Coordinates of C-alpha atoms and ligand atoms in Angstrom, one line a residue:
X197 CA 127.4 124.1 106.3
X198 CA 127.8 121.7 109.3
X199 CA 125.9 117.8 109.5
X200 CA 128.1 116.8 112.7
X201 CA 124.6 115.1 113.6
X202 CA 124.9 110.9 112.5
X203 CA 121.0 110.7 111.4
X204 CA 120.0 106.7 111.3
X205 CA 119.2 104.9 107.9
X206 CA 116.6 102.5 106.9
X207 CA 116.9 99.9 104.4
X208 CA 114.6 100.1 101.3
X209 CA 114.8 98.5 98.4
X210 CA 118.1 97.7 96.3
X211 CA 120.7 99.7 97.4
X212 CA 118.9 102.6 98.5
X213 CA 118.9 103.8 102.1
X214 CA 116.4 106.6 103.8
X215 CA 117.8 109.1 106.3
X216 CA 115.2 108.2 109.1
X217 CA 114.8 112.0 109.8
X218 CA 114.1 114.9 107.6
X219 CA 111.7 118.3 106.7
X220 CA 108.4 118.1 105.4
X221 CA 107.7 121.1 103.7
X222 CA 103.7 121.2 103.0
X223 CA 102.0 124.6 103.6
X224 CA 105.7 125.9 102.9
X225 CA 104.8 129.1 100.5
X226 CA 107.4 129.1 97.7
X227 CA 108.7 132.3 98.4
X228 CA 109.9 130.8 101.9
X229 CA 111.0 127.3 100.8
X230 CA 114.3 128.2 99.5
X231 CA 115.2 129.7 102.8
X232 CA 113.6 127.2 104.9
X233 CA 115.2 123.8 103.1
X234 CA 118.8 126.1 103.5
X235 CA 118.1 126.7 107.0
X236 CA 117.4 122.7 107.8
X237 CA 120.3 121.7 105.4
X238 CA 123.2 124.1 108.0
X239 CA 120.9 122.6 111.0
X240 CA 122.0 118.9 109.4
X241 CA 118.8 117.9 107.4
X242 CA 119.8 116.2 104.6
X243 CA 116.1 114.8 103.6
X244 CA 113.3 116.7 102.2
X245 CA 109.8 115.6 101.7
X246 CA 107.7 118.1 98.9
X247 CA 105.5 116.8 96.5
X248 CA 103.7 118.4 93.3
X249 CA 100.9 119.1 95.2
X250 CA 102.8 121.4 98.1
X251 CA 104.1 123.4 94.4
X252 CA 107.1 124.4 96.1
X253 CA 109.4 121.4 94.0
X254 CA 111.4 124.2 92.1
X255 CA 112.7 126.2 95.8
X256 CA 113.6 122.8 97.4
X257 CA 115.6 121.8 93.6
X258 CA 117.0 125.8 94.1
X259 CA 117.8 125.1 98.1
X260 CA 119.5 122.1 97.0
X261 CA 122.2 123.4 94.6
X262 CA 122.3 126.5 96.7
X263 CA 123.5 124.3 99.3
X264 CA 126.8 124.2 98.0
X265 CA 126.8 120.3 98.7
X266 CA 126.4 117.5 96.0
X267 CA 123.4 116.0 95.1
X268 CA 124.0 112.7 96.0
X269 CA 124.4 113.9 99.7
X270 CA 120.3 114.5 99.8
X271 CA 117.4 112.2 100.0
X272 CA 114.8 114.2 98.1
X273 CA 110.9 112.8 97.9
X274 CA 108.3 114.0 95.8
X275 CA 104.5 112.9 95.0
X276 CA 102.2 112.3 91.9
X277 CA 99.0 113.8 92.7
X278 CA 95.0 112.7 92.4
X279 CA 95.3 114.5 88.9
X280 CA 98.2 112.6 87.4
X281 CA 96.8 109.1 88.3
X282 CA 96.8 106.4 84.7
X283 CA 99.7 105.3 82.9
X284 CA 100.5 108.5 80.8
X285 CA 99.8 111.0 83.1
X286 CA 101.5 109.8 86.1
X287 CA 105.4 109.0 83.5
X288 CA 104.4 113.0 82.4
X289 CA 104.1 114.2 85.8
X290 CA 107.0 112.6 87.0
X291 CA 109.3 113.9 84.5
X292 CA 107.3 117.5 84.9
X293 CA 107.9 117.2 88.7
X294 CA 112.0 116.4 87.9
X295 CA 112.0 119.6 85.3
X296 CA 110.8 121.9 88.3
X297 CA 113.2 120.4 90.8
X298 CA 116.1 120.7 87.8
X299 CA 117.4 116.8 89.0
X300 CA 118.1 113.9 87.1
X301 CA 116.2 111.7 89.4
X302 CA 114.2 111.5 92.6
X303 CA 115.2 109.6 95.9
X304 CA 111.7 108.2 96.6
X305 CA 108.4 109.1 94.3
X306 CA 105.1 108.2 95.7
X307 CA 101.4 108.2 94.6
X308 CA 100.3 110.6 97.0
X309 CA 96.7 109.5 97.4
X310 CA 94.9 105.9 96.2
X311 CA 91.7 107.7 95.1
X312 CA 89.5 104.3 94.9
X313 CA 87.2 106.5 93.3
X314 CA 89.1 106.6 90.8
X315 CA 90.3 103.1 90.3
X316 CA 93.6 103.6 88.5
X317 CA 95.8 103.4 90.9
X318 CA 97.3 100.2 89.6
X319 CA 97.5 101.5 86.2
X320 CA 99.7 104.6 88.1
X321 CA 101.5 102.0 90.0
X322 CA 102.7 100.5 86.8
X323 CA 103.9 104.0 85.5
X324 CA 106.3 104.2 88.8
X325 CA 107.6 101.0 88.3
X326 CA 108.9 101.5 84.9
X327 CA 110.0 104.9 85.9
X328 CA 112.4 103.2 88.7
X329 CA 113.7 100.8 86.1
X330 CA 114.7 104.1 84.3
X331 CA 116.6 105.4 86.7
X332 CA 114.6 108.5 87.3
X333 CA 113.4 107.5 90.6
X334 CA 115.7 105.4 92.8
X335 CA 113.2 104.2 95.3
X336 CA 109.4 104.3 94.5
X337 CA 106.2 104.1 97.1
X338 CA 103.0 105.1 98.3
X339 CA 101.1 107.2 100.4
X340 CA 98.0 106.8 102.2
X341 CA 97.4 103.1 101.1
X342 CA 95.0 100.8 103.3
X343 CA 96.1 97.2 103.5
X344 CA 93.7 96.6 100.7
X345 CA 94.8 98.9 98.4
X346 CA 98.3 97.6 99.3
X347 CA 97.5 93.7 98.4
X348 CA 95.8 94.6 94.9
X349 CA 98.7 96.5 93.9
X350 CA 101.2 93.9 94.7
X351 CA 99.1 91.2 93.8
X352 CA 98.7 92.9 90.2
X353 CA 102.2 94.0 89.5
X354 CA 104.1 91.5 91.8
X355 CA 106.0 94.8 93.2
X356 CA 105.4 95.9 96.3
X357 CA 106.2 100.3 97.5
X358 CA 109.4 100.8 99.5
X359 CA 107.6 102.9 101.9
X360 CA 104.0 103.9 102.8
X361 CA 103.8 107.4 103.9
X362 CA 100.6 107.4 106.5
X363 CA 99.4 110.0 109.2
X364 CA 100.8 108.6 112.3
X365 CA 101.5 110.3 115.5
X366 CA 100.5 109.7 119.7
X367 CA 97.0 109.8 118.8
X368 CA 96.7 107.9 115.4
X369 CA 99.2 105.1 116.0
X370 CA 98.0 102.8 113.2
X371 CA 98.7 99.4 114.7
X372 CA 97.0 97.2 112.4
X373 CA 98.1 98.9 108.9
X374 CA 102.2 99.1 110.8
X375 CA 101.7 95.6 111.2
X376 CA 100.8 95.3 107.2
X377 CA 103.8 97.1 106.3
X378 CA 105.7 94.6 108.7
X379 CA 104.4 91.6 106.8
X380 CA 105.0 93.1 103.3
X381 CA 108.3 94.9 103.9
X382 CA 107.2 97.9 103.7
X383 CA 108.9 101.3 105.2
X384 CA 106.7 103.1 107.3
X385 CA 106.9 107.1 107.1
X386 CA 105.1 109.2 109.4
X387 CA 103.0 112.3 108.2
X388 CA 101.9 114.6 110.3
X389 CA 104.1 113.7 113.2
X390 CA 103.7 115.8 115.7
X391 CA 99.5 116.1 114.3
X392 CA 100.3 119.5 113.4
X393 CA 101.0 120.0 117.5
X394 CA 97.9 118.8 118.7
X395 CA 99.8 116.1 120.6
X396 CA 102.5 118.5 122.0
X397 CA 100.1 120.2 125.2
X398 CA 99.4 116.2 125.9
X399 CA 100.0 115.9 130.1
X400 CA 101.8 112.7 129.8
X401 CA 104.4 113.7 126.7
X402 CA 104.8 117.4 128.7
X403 CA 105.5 115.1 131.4
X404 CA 108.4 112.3 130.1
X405 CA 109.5 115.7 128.0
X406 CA 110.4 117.5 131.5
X407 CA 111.7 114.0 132.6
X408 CA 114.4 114.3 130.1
X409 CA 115.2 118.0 129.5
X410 CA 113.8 118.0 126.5
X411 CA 110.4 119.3 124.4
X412 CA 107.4 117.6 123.7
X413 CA 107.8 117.7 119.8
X414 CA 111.4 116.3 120.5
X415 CA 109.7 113.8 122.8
X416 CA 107.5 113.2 119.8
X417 CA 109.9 112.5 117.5
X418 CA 112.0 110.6 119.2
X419 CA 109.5 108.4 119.5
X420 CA 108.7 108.2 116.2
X421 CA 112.4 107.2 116.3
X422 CA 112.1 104.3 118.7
X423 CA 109.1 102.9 116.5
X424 CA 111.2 102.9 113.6
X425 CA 109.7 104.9 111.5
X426 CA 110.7 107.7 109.2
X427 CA 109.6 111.1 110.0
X428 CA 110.4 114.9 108.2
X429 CA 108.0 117.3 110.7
X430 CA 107.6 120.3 109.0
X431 CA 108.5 123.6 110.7
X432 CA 109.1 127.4 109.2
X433 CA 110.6 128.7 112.4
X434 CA 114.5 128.2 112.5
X435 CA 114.9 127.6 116.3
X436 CA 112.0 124.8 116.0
X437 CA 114.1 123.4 113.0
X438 CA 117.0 123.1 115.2
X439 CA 114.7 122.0 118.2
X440 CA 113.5 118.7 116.1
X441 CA 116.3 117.6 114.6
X442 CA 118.1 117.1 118.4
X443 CA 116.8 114.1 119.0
X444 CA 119.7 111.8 119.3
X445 CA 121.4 112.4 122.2
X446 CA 118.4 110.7 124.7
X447 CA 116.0 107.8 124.7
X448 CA 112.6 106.7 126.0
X449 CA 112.3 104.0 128.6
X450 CA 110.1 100.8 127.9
X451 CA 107.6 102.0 130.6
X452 CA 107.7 106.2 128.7
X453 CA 106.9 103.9 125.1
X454 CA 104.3 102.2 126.7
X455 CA 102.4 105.7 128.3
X456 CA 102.2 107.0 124.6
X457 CA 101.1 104.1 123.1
X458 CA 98.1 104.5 125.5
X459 CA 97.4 107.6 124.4
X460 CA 96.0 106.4 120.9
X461 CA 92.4 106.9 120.4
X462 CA 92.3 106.6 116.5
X463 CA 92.1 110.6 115.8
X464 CA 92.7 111.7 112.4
X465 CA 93.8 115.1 111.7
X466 CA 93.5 115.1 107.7
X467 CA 91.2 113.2 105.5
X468 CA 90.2 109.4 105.2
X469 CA 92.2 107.9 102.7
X470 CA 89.5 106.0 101.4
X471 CA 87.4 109.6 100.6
X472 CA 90.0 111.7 99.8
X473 CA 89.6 112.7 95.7
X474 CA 90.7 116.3 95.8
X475 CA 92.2 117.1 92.0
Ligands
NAD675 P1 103.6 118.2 111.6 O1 103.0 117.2 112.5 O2 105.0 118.1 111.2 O3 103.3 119.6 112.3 C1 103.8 120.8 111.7 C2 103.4 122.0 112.6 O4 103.8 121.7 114.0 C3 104.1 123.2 112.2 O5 103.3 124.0 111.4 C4 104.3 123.9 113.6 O6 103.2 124.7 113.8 C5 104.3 122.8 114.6 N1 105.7 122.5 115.0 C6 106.7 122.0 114.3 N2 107.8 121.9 115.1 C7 107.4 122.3 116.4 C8 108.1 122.4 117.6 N3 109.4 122.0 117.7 N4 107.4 122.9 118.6 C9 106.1 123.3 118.5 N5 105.4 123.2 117.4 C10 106.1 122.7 116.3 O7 102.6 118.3 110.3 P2 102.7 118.3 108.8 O8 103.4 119.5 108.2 O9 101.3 118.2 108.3 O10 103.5 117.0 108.4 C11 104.9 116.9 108.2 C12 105.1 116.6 106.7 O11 104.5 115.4 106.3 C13 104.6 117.6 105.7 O12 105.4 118.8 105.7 C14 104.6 116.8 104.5 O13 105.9 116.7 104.0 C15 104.1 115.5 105.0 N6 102.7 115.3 104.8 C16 102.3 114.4 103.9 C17 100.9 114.1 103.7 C18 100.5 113.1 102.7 O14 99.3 113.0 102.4 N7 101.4 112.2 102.3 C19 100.0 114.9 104.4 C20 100.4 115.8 105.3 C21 101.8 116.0 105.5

């Protein structure tokens, strides 16, 4: 197993620090994860995004201790779905979510979803605070929060998520919920970095890509990078796994950041997080 690639930290809460690169593994079937977590961890990954909902927790807990290395070398995420939101539910799923990935504790749990539908996001919010003070989750957070979702829940519980994990890439650059995060502290993570390669035939990022030797999902990235964000781009190939992780031997010029940020045009790829209620 080889990590001669240095891979940037942020800062979250406490004494917990991200790796500011990793793999998502959504749309991973299980029967691949094992191998495709192993393949990213000899490539130098060391941080792996899953959730309960992606059910592929147990492979990435198997990849893990297949690994060979020790657990404390790994930054391991996982989410509490629209199904486990209240008090109860979301402390069971939790520990069910720890039982399939056989660890003690999570790097970073987040409520996946905000469901306003459902207005018990707070109550769930709760839950993961408790759960941090018990030491199964070092680092807890959410996921596709809007800035008013954001306020109520810190406004409630006076405790405000390490990180917000949002769909962010060239066309979705989210400007005025990054600035949020900036005023509360909050860690942006990027989902769907590289907008599941809709950006990636873009003429401008093809063109700064041939500028620098380098592809346009490394282009992507790296720009993620340079925003300071934290990104795990998902990828079952094992040359592509390779491919995004070499990202940090370059860097874009002021006048390369400033074509992609004109390339935003407010485009989601997946759903409105203020609609979203899939159980
Ligand atoms: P992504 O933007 O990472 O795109 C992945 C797709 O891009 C792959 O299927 C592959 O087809 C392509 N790709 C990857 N590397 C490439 C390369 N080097 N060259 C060409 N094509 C390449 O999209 P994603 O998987 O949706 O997002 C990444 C991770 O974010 C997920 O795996 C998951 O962990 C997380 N996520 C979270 C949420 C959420 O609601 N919190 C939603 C979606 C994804």
């Amino acid at each position: 197993m080889t990590s001669s690639i240095d891979i940037p930290t942020v800062p979250l809460a406490g004494d917990v620090s991200i790796p500011q690169f990793g793999l998502g593994v959504f749309q991973v079937p299980p029967e691949e994860t094992t191998e495709n977590v192993l393949h990213a961890i000899e490539a130098g990954y060391r941080h792996v995004d899953t959730a309960k909902a992606y059910e592929n927790e147990a492979q990435v807990g198997q990849a893990i201790r297949a690994s060979g290395l020790e657990r404390s070398e790994f930054f391991v995420t996982t989410k509490c779905f629209n199904d486990d939101h209240g008090y109860d539910s979301a402390t069971r799923a939790l520990k069910t979510s720890l039982g399939q990935l056989e660890m003690e504790h999570v790097d970073l749990y987040l409520i996946h979803w905000p469901v306003p539908s459902q207005d018990r996001y707070v109550e769930t919010w709760q839950a993961f605070v408790e759960a941090q003070q018990a030491g199964l989750a070092r680092a807890v957070g959410v996921s596709n929060f809007q800035p008013a979702h954001l306020r109520r829940i810190v406004d409630e519980t006076g405790v405000t998520p390490a990180v917000n994990q949002i769909e962010l890439h060239p066309y979705l650059q989210q400007q005025g919920l990054r600035r949020e995060h900036a005023d509360l502290g909050i860690v942006t993570e990027a989902w769907s970095p590289l907008a599941q390669g809709l950006v990636l035939d873009d003429p401008a990022i093809v063109a700064i890509a041939a500028a620098h030797g380098k592809t346009a999902a490394q282009v992507v990235l790296r720009w993620h990078i340079e925003l300071g964000t934290v990104v795990f781009p998902k990828s079952a190939t094992v040359g592509r796994i390779q491919e995004n992780i070499d990202i940090f031997d370059f860097e874009l010029s002021a006048e390369e950041l400033a074509e992609i940020e004109a390339l935003d045009r407010g485009e989601r790829t997946g759903p409105d997080p203020d609609e979203f209620t899939r159980p």
